[in-house]
Coordinates of C-alpha atoms in Angstrom, one line a residue:
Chain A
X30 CA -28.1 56.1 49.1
X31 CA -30.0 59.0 50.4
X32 CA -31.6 57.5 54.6
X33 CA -34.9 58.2 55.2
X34 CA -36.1 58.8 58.9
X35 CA -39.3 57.1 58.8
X36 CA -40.9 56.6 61.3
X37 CA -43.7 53.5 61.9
X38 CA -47.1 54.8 62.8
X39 CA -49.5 53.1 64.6
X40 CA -52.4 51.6 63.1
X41 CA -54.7 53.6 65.0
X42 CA -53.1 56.6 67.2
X43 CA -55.9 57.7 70.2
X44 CA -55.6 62.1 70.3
X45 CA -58.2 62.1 72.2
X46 CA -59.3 61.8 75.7
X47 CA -61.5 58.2 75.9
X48 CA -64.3 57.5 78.0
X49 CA -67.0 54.8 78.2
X50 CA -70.4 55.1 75.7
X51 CA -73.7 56.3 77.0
X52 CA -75.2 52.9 77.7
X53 CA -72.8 50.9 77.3
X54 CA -69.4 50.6 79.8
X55 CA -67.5 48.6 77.6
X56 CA -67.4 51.1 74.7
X57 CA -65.8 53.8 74.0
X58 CA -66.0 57.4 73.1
X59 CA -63.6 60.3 72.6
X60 CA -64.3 63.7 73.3
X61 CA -64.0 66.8 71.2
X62 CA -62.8 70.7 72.7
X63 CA -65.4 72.3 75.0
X64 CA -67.9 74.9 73.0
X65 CA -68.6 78.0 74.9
X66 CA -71.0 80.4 74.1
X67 CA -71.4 83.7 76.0
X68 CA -73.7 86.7 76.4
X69 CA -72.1 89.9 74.8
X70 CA -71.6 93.0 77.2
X71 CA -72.8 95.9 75.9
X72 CA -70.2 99.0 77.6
X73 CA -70.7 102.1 75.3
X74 CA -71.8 104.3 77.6
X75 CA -69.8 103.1 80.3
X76 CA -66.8 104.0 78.5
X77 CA -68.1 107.1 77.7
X78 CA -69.1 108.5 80.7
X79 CA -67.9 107.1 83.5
X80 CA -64.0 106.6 84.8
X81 CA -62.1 107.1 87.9
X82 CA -62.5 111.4 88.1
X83 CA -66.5 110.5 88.1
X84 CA -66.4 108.8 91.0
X85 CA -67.2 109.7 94.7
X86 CA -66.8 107.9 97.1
X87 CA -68.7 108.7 100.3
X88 CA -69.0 107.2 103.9
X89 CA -72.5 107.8 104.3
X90 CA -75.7 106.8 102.2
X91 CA -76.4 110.8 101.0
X92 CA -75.0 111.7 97.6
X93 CA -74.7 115.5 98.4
X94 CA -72.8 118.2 96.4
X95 CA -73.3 122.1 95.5
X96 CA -74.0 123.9 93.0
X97 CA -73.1 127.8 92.1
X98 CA -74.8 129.3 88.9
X99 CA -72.7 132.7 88.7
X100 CA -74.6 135.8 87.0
X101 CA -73.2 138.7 85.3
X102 CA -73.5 142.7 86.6
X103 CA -73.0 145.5 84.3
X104 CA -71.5 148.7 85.8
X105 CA -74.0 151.5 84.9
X106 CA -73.5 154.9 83.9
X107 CA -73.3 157.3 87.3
X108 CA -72.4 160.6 88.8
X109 CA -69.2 161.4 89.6
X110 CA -70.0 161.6 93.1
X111 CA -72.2 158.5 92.8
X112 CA -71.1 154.8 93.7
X113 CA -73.3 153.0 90.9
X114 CA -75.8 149.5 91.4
X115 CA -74.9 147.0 94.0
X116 CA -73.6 143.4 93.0
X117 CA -75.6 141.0 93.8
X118 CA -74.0 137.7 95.5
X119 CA -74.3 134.8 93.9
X120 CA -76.2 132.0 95.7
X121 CA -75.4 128.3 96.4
X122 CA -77.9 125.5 96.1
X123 CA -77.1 122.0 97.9
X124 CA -78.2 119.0 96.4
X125 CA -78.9 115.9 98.2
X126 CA -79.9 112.4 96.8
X127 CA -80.5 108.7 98.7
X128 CA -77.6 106.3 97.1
X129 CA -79.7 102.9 96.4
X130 CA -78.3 99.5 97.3
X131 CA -77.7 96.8 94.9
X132 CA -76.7 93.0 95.2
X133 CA -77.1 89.6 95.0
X134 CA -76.5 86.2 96.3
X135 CA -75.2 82.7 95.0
X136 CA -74.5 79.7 96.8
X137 CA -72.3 76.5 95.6
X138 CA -73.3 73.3 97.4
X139 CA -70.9 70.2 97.9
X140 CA -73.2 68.0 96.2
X141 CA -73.2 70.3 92.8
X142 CA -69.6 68.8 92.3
X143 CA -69.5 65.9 94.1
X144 CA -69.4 62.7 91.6
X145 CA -69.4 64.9 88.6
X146 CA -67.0 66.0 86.0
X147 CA -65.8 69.2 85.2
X148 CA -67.6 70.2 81.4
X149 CA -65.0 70.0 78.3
X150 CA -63.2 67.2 80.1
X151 CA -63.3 63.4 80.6
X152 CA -62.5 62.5 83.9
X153 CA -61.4 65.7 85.9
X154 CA -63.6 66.0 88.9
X155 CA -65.4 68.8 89.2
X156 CA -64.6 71.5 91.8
X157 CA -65.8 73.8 93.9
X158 CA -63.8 76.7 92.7
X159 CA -64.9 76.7 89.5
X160 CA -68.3 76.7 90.8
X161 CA -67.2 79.5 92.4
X162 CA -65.7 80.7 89.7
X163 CA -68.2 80.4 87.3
X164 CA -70.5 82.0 90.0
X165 CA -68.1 85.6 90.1
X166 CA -68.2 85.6 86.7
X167 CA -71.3 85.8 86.2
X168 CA -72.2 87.9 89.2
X169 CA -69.1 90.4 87.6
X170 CA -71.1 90.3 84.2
X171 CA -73.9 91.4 86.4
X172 CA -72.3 94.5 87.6
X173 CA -71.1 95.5 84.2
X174 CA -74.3 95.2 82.7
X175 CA -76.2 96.8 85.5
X176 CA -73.8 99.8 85.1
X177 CA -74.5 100.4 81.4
X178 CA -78.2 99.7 82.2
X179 CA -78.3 102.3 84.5
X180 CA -76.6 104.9 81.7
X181 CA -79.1 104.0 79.5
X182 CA -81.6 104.7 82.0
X183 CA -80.2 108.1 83.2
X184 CA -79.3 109.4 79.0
X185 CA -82.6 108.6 77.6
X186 CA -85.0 109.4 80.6
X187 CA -82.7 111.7 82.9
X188 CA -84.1 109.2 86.1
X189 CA -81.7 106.5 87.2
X190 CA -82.5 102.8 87.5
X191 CA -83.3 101.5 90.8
X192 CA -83.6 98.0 89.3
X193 CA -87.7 97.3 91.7
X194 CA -85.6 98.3 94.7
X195 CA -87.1 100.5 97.8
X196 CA -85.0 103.6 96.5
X197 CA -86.7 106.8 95.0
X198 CA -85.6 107.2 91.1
X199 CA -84.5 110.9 90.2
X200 CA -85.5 112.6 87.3
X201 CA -82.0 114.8 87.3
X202 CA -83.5 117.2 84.5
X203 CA -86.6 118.4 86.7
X204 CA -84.8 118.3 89.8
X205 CA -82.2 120.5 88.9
X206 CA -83.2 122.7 85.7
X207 CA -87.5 122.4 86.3
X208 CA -89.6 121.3 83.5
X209 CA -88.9 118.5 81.5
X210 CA -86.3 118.5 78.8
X211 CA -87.0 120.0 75.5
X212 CA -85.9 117.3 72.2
X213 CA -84.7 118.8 69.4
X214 CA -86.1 117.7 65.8
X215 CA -83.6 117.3 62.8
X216 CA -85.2 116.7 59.7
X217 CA -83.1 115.6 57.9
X218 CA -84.9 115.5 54.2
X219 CA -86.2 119.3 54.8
X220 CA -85.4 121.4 52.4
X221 CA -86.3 124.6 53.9
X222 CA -83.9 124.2 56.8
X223 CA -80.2 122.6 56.5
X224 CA -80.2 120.1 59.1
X225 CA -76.5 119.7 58.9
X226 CA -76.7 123.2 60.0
X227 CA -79.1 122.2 62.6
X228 CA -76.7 120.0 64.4
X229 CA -73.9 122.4 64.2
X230 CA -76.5 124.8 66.3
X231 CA -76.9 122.0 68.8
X232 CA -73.1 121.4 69.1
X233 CA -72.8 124.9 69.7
X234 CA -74.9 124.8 72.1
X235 CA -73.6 122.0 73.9
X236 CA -69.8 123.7 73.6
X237 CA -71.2 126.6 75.1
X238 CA -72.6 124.8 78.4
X239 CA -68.9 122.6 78.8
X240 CA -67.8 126.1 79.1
X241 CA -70.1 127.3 81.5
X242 CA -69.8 124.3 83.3
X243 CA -65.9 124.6 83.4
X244 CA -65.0 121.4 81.7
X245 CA -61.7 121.6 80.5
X246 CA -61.7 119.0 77.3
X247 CA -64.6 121.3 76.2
X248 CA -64.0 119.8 72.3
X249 CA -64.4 116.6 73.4
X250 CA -68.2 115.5 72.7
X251 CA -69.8 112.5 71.0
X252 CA -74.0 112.2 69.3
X253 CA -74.9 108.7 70.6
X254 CA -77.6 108.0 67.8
X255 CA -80.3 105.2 67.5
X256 CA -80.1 103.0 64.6
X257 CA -82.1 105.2 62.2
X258 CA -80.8 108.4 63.1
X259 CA -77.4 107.5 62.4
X260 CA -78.5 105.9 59.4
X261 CA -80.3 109.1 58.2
X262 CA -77.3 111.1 59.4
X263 CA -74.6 108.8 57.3
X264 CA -76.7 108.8 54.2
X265 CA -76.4 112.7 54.3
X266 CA -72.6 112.2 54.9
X267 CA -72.5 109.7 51.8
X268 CA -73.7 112.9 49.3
X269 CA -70.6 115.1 50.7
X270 CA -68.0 114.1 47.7
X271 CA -71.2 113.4 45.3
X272 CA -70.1 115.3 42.2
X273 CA -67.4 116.7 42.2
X274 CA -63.6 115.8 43.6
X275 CA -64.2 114.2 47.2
X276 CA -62.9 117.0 49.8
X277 CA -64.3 114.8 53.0
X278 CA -62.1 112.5 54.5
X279 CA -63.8 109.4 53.5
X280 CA -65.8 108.3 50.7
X281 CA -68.8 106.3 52.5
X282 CA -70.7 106.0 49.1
X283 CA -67.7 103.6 48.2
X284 CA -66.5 102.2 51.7
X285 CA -67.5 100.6 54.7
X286 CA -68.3 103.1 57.6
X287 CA -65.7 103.7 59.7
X288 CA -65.2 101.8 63.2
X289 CA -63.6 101.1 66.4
X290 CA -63.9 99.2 69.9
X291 CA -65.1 101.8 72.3
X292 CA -65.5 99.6 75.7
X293 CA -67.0 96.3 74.6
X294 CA -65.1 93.4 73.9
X295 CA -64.1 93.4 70.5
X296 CA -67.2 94.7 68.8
X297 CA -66.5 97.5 66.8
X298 CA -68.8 100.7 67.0
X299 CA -70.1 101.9 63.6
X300 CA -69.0 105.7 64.2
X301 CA -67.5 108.8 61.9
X302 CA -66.8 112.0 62.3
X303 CA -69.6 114.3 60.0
X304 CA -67.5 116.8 57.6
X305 CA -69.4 119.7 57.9
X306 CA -70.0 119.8 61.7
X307 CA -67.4 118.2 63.2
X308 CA -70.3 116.0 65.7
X309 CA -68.4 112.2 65.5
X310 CA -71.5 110.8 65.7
X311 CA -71.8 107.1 67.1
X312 CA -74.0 104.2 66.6
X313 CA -75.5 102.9 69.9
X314 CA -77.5 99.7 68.3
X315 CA -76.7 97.4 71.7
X316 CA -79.6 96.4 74.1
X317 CA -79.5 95.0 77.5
X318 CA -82.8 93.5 77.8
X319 CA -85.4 96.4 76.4
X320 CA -82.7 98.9 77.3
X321 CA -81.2 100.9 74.8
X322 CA -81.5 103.8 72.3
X323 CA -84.5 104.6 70.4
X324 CA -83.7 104.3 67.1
X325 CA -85.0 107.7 65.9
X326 CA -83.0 109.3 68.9
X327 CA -79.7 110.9 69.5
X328 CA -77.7 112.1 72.0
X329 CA -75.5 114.9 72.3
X330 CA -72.5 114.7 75.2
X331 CA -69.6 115.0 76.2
X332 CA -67.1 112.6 76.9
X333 CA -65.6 111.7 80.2
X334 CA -66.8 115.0 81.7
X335 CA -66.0 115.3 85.2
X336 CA -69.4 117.0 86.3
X337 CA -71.7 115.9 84.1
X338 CA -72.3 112.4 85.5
X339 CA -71.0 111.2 88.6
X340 CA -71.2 107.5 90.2
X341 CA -71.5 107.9 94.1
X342 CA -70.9 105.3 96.4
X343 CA -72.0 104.6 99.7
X344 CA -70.6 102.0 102.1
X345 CA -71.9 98.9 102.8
X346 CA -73.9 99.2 106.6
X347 CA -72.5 96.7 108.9
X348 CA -70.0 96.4 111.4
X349 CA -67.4 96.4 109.5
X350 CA -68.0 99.2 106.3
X351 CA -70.5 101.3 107.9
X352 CA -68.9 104.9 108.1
X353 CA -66.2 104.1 106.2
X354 CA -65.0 105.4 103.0
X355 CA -67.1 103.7 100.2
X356 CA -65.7 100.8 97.7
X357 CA -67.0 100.3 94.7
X358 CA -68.5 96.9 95.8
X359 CA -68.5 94.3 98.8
X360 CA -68.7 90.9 99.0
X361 CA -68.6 88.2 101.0
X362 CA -68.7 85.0 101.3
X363 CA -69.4 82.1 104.6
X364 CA -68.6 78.4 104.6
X365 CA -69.9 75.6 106.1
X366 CA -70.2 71.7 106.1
X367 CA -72.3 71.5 103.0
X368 CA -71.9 73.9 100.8
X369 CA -70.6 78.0 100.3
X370 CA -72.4 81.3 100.1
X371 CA -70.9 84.3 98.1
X372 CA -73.0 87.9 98.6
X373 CA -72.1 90.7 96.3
X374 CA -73.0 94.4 97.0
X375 CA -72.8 97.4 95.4
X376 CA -74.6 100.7 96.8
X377 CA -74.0 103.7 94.6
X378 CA -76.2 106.3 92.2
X379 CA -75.7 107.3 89.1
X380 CA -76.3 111.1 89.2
X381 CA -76.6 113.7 86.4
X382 CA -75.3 116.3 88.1
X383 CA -75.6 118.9 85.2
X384 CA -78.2 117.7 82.8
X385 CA -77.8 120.6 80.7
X386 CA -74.8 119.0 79.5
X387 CA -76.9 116.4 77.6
X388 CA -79.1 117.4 74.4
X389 CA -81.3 115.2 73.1
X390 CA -82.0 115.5 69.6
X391 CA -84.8 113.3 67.6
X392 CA -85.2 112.4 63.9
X393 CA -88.8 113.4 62.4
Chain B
X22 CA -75.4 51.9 71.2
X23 CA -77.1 53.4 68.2
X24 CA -77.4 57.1 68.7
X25 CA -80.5 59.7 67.0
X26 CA -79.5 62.8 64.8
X27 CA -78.2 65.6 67.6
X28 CA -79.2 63.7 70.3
X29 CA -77.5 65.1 73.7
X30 CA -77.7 65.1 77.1
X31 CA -78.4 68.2 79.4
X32 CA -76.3 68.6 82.8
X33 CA -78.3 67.2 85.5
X34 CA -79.9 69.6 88.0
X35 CA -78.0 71.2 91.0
X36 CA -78.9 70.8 94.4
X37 CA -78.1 74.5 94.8
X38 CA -80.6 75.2 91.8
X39 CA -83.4 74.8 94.1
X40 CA -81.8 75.0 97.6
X41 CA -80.1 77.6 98.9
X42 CA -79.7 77.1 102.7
X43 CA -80.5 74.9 105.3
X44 CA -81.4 75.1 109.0
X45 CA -79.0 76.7 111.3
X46 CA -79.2 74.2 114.0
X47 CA -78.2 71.5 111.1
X48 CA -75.2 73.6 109.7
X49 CA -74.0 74.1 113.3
X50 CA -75.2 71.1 115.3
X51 CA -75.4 68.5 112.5
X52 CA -79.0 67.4 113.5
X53 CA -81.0 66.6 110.7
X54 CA -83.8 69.2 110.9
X55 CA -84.7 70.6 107.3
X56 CA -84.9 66.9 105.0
X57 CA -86.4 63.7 105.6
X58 CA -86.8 61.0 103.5
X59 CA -90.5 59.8 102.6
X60 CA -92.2 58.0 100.0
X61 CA -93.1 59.0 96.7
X62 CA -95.5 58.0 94.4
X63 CA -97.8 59.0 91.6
X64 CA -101.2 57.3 89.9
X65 CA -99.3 56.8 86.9
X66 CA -95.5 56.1 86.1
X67 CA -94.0 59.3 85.3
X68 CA -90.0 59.6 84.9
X69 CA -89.2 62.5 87.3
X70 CA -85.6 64.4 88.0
X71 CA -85.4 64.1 91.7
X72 CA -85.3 67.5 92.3
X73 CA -87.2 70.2 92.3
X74 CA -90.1 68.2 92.1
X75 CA -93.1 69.9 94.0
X76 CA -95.0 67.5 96.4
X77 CA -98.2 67.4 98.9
X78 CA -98.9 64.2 101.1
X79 CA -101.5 62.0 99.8
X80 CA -103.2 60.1 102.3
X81 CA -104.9 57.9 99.9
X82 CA -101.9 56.9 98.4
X83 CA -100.2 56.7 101.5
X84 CA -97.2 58.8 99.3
X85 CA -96.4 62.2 98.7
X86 CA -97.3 62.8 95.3
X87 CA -96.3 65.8 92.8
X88 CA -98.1 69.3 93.6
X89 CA -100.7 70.3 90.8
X90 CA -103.6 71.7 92.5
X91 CA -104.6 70.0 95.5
X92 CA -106.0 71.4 98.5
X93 CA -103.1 71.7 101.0
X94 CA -105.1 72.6 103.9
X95 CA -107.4 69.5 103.5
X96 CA -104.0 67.2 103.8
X97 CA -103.8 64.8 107.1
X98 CA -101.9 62.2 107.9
X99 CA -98.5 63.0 106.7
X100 CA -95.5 60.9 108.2
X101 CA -93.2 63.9 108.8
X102 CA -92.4 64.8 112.0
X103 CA -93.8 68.2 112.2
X104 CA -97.0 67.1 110.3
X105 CA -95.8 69.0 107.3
X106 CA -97.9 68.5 103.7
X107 CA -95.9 69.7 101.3
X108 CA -92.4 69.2 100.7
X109 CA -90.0 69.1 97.7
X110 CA -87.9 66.7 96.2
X111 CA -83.8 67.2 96.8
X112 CA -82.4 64.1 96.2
X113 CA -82.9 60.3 95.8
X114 CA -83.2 57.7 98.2
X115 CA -79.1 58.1 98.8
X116 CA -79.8 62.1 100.2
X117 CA -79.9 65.6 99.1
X118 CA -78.4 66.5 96.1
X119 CA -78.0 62.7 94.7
X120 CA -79.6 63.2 90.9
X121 CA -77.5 60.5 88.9
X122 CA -80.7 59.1 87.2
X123 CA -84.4 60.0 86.9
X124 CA -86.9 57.9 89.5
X125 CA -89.7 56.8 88.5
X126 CA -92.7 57.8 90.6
X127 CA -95.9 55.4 90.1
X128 CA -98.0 52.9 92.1
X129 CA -95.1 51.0 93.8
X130 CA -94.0 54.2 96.2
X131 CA -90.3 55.1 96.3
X132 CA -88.3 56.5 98.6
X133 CA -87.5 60.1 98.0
X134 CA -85.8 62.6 99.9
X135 CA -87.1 66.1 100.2
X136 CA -86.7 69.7 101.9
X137 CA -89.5 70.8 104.4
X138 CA -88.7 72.9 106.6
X139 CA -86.5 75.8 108.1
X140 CA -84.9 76.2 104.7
X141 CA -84.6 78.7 102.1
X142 CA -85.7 77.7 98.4
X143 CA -85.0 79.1 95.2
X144 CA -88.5 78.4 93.1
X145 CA -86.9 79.2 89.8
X146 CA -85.5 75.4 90.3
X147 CA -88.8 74.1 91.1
X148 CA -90.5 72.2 88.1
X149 CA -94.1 73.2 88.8
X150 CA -95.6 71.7 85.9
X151 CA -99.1 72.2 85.0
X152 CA -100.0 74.1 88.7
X153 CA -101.4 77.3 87.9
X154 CA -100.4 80.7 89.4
X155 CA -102.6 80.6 91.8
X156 CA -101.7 76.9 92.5
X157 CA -98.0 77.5 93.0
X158 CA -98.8 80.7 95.4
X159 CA -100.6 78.2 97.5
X160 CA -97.9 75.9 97.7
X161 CA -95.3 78.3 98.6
X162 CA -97.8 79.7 101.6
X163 CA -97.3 76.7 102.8
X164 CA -94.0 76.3 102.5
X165 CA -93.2 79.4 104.2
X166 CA -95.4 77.9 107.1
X167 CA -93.1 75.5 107.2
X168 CA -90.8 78.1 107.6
X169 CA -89.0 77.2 103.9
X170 CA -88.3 81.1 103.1
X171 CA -88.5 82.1 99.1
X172 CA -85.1 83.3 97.9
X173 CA -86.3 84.8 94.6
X174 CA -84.1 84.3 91.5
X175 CA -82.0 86.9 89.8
X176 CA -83.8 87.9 86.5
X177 CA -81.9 87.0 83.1
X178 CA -81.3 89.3 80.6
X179 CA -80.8 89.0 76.9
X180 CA -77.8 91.2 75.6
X181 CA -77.2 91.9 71.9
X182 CA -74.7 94.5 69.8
X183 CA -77.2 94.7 67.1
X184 CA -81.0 95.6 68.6

C-alpha cells in the first residue's frame, strides 16, 4: 500500500497582507504588489561624449584652456650663399568661458510621514528616509537628464543650455571657428550625385580633423541621425544585397535592424554600420521635453574624444568648497524639529572645445 | 461597501507640497510665529483638501474664505495678529500638515489652520482654482508682504525613447 503525504489545506488560506475596507472598519481587504511606473532616461549622448578624460575639474568659476593651430612652411629654393624665408611662429589663443551654476532644493516635512503608510504596503509606517529617498532619486534623475539636455543643446545648436539661469550661453562654433556652421545636404534619392558617396566625403572629412586635432582613436566616430534621416539612410542600406548574392553583412530587407544598449537603461538603440562607408550610423529618436534631434538631421562625431567636448566644473562658493578643487556636484542637507532640507548643486559647462570635430549633415 | 468601476483613491497632499520652510525664530525658539489657526468658511458648502487652499479674510463673513478675486487691499478686520488678509490653508483644526479628510467649508465657519507669515511657499501646491493670472499675482504680492517668500517649483519634464 503505496502512503500518500497529504496534507489538509485550509478552507481559505490568507497570502495576502489584510487591512480594513474603505468605509467600513470591520471588513476587510487584501492588498496586491505595488505598481511602479517611471520616466525613461534618455543617455545617448551622454554615453557618447562624455566620460572621466572629458572632465576638468577646476577651483575657480573660469573654464579656460589654449589652443595652438600649427601651420605649415615650405623651404624655398635659394642661393647657395642665401639662408631662405623665415618660419613663422605659431601663435597661441586662450579661451575663457563663465562655468554656470545649477541646483535645486527639496525638503521632507515630519508631517508628510507621520500617520501614514508606506505605498505597496499595509501597515508599515512611512518614513522619512524614503522620503528622502525618493527625493535623491529624483533629484539624481534630474542630473542625468539635465546632462543629456545640455548635449542635445550643445550637438544641434553649438550653444550650451543654461536652463533660464543668469549665465551667458556660448555658441562654441562662432566663438572659436567665426561664422556659423555650414549643414551639409545628402540627398539621398538624387541620381546625379551618389549620396552614399557623399557621406563617405563627410567621414573623410571628419577623419581628417581627429587627426589634426590629435585624437588617438581617430576611427572611432558615430552619425547621430533623426528619425527620418536614418530611415532614408537604412532604406538605401536595404538595396545593398538587392539582386544578386548578398555581400553586406546583414540582410535588412529580411531582418530586423540591428541594435544595442548604448547608455540608457535597457532600451536598445536602432544602429548599423552602412556597407559602403563604414559611418555606423545611430538612431537618436529620444526627447527630453522638446529636446532632441531633428528628424531630417544627422550628426557626424566622434566618440569619446578627449578634446572635442569637455565638462568643466567649478566649485561650489562657500566656506567650505570655494577654491577648492571642483566635484562634480554638492549637496547638503540641514535638520530641524519639523522637518529636513536637501540642496543639490552642480556648477559646470559643457564646452565644445573643437567644433570642427562635429559635422552636421541634413536630409533634403 | 459597494465599490464603482476603477474607482481609487489619490495620496493625500503633503504638507511639504506647499510649504517649504518656516520662520527661523520658530525652528529655533519654538514660538509659534508663521501659523495660526482661524476660521474658515465659504457662502456655499464646498468639500476642500485642507491644504493649499488660497484664502483672504472676509469681514462680512467674519471667516477667511477661499481667494478668487477679491480685492486684498480693501480687507479689514482680520483676527491675525499682524492684521494679515490672506493666508493659506496647512492643516485642519489638529495643525499643520493634518489632511486625513477633506473639511467642509460653508456657512457654519470651521476652524482651519493656515500659513501667513515669515514662511517660504511653494505655489505649485496651491489649488488656485478659478483666480485668474492676474488674480493669483495679487495674492502672492501679498503674501510676500507678509514676508511668505515664493520658492518656485522645479519644472517637469516628459521623457520618451521614441519622439
Amino acid at each position: 500500500m503505496t502512503n500518500y503525504n497529504i496534507q489538509a489545506m485550509p478552507s481559505a488560506e490568507i497570502h495576502k497582507q489584510l487591512q480594513a475596507a474603505q468605509g467600513s472598519g470591520f471588513e476587510l481587504e487584501s492588498m496586491g504588489p505595488l505598481i511602479e511606473r517611471r520616466q525613461v532616461q534618455p543617455r545617448l549622448l551622454t554615453a557618447l561624449l562624455t566620460g572621466v578624460s572629458q572632465t576638468d575639474t577646476f577651483t575657480n568659476d573660469t573654464f579656460v584652456y589654449d589652443e595652438i593651430e600649427y601651420g605649415n612652411a615650405l623651404p624655398s629654393g635659394k642661393a647657395y650663399s642665401g639662408y631662405g624665408p623665415d618660419v613663422q611662429k605659431d601663435k597661441a589663443k586662450s579661451f575663457r568661458w563663465a562655468i554656470p551654476s545649477f541646483g535645486f532644493y527639496g525638503n521632507v516635512q515630519a508631517k508628510d510621514w507621520a500617520n501614514r503608510r508606506t505605498p505597496g504596503t499595509v501597515d508599515t509606517a512611512d518614513t522619512e528616509a524614503r522620503h528622502l529617498a525618493a527625493l535623491n532619486e529624483k533629484m539624481g534623475n534630474g542630473w542625468d537628464l539635465f546632462m543629456e539636455q545640455n548635449l542635445i543643446s550643445l550637438v544641434t545648436t553649438d550653444q550650451n543650455d543654461v536652463a533660464g539661469g543668469p549665465f551667458e550661453s556660448y555658441n562654441f562654433y562662432s566663438g572659436i571657428v567665426g561664422g556659423s556652421r555650414t549643414v551639409e545636404d545628402i540627398d539621398f534619392d538624387s541620381t546625379a550625385v551618389d549620396p552614399i558617396n557623399a557621406l563617405r566625403n563627410q567621414k573623410k572629412a571628419l577623419m581628417q580633423e581627429m587627426i589634426r586635432s590629435g585624437e588617438p582613436n581617430s576611427n572611432e566616430f558615430v552619425m547621430v541621425c533623426g528619425d527620418e534621416f536614418f530611415a532614408e539612410r537604412l532604406a538605401l542600406e536595404e538595396q545593398e544585397g538587392l539582386g544578386r548574392a548578398l555581400l553586406s553583412e546583414f540582410d535588412f530587407q529580411s531582418q530586423e535592424v540591428t541594435s544595442d544598449i548604448i547608455g540608457s537603461q535597457s532600451f536598445r538603440v536602432d544602429n548599423f554600420v552602412g556597407s559602403r562607408d563604414g559611418i555606423r550610423y545611430v538612431l537618436y529618436s529620444a526627447a527630453i521635453g522638446s529636446s532632441t534631434i531633428g528628424a531630417d538631421d544627422a550628426y557626424l562625431m566622434p566618440v569619446q574624444a578627449s578634446n572635442f567636448i569637455r565638462v568643466g566644473y567649478a566649485p561650489a562658493q562657500d566656506r567650505e568648497y570655494a577654491n577648492t578643487e571642483a566635484q562634480s556636484m554638492y549637496g547638503w542637507t540641514t535638520t530641524n524639529r519639523t522637518g529636513l532640507n536637501a540642496w543639490q548643486e552642480s556648477n559646470y559647462l559643457t564646452a565644445m572645445v573643437n567644433p570642427r570635430l562635429l559635422i552636421k549633415l541634413r536630409r533634403v | 461597501m459597494p465599490l464603482t468601476s476603477g474607482q481609487y483613491q489619490v495620496q493625500r497632499k503633503f504638507l511639504s507640497e506647499v510649504v517649504k520652510g518656516v520662520s527661523l525664530v520658530e525652528i529655533e525658539r519654538g514660538i509659534q510665529v508663521s501659523t495660526a489657526t482661524v476660521n474658515a468658511g465659504a457662502a456655499t458648502d464646498t468639500a476642500e483638501e485642507p491644504i493649499g487652499i488660497p484664502m483672504v479674510w472676509d469681514n462680512a463673513s467674519t471667516a477667511f474664505v477661499r481667494y478668487v478675486d477679491q480685492d486684498i487691499s480693501a480687507v479689514t478686520g482680520s483676527p491675525l495678529p499682524d492684521g494679515s488678509a490672506v493666508a493659506i490653508a496647512v492643516g485642519d483644526r489638529r495643525g499643520a500638515g493634518f489632511n486625513t479628510t477633506d473639511v467642509t467649508l460653508g456657512a457654519v465657519a470651521v476652524p482651519l489652520t493656515v500659513l501667513y507669515r515669515e514662511a517660504q511657499v511653494d505655489y505649485a501646491g496651491v489649488a488656485f482654482g478659478a483666480a485668474t493670472s492676474g488674480d493669483i499675482a495679487e495674492f502672492k504680492q501679498a503674501m510676500e508682504k507678509q514676508h511668505v517668500v515664493e520658492v518656485a517649483a522645479a519644472s517637469d519634464v516628459a521623457t520618451s525613447y521614441i519622439s
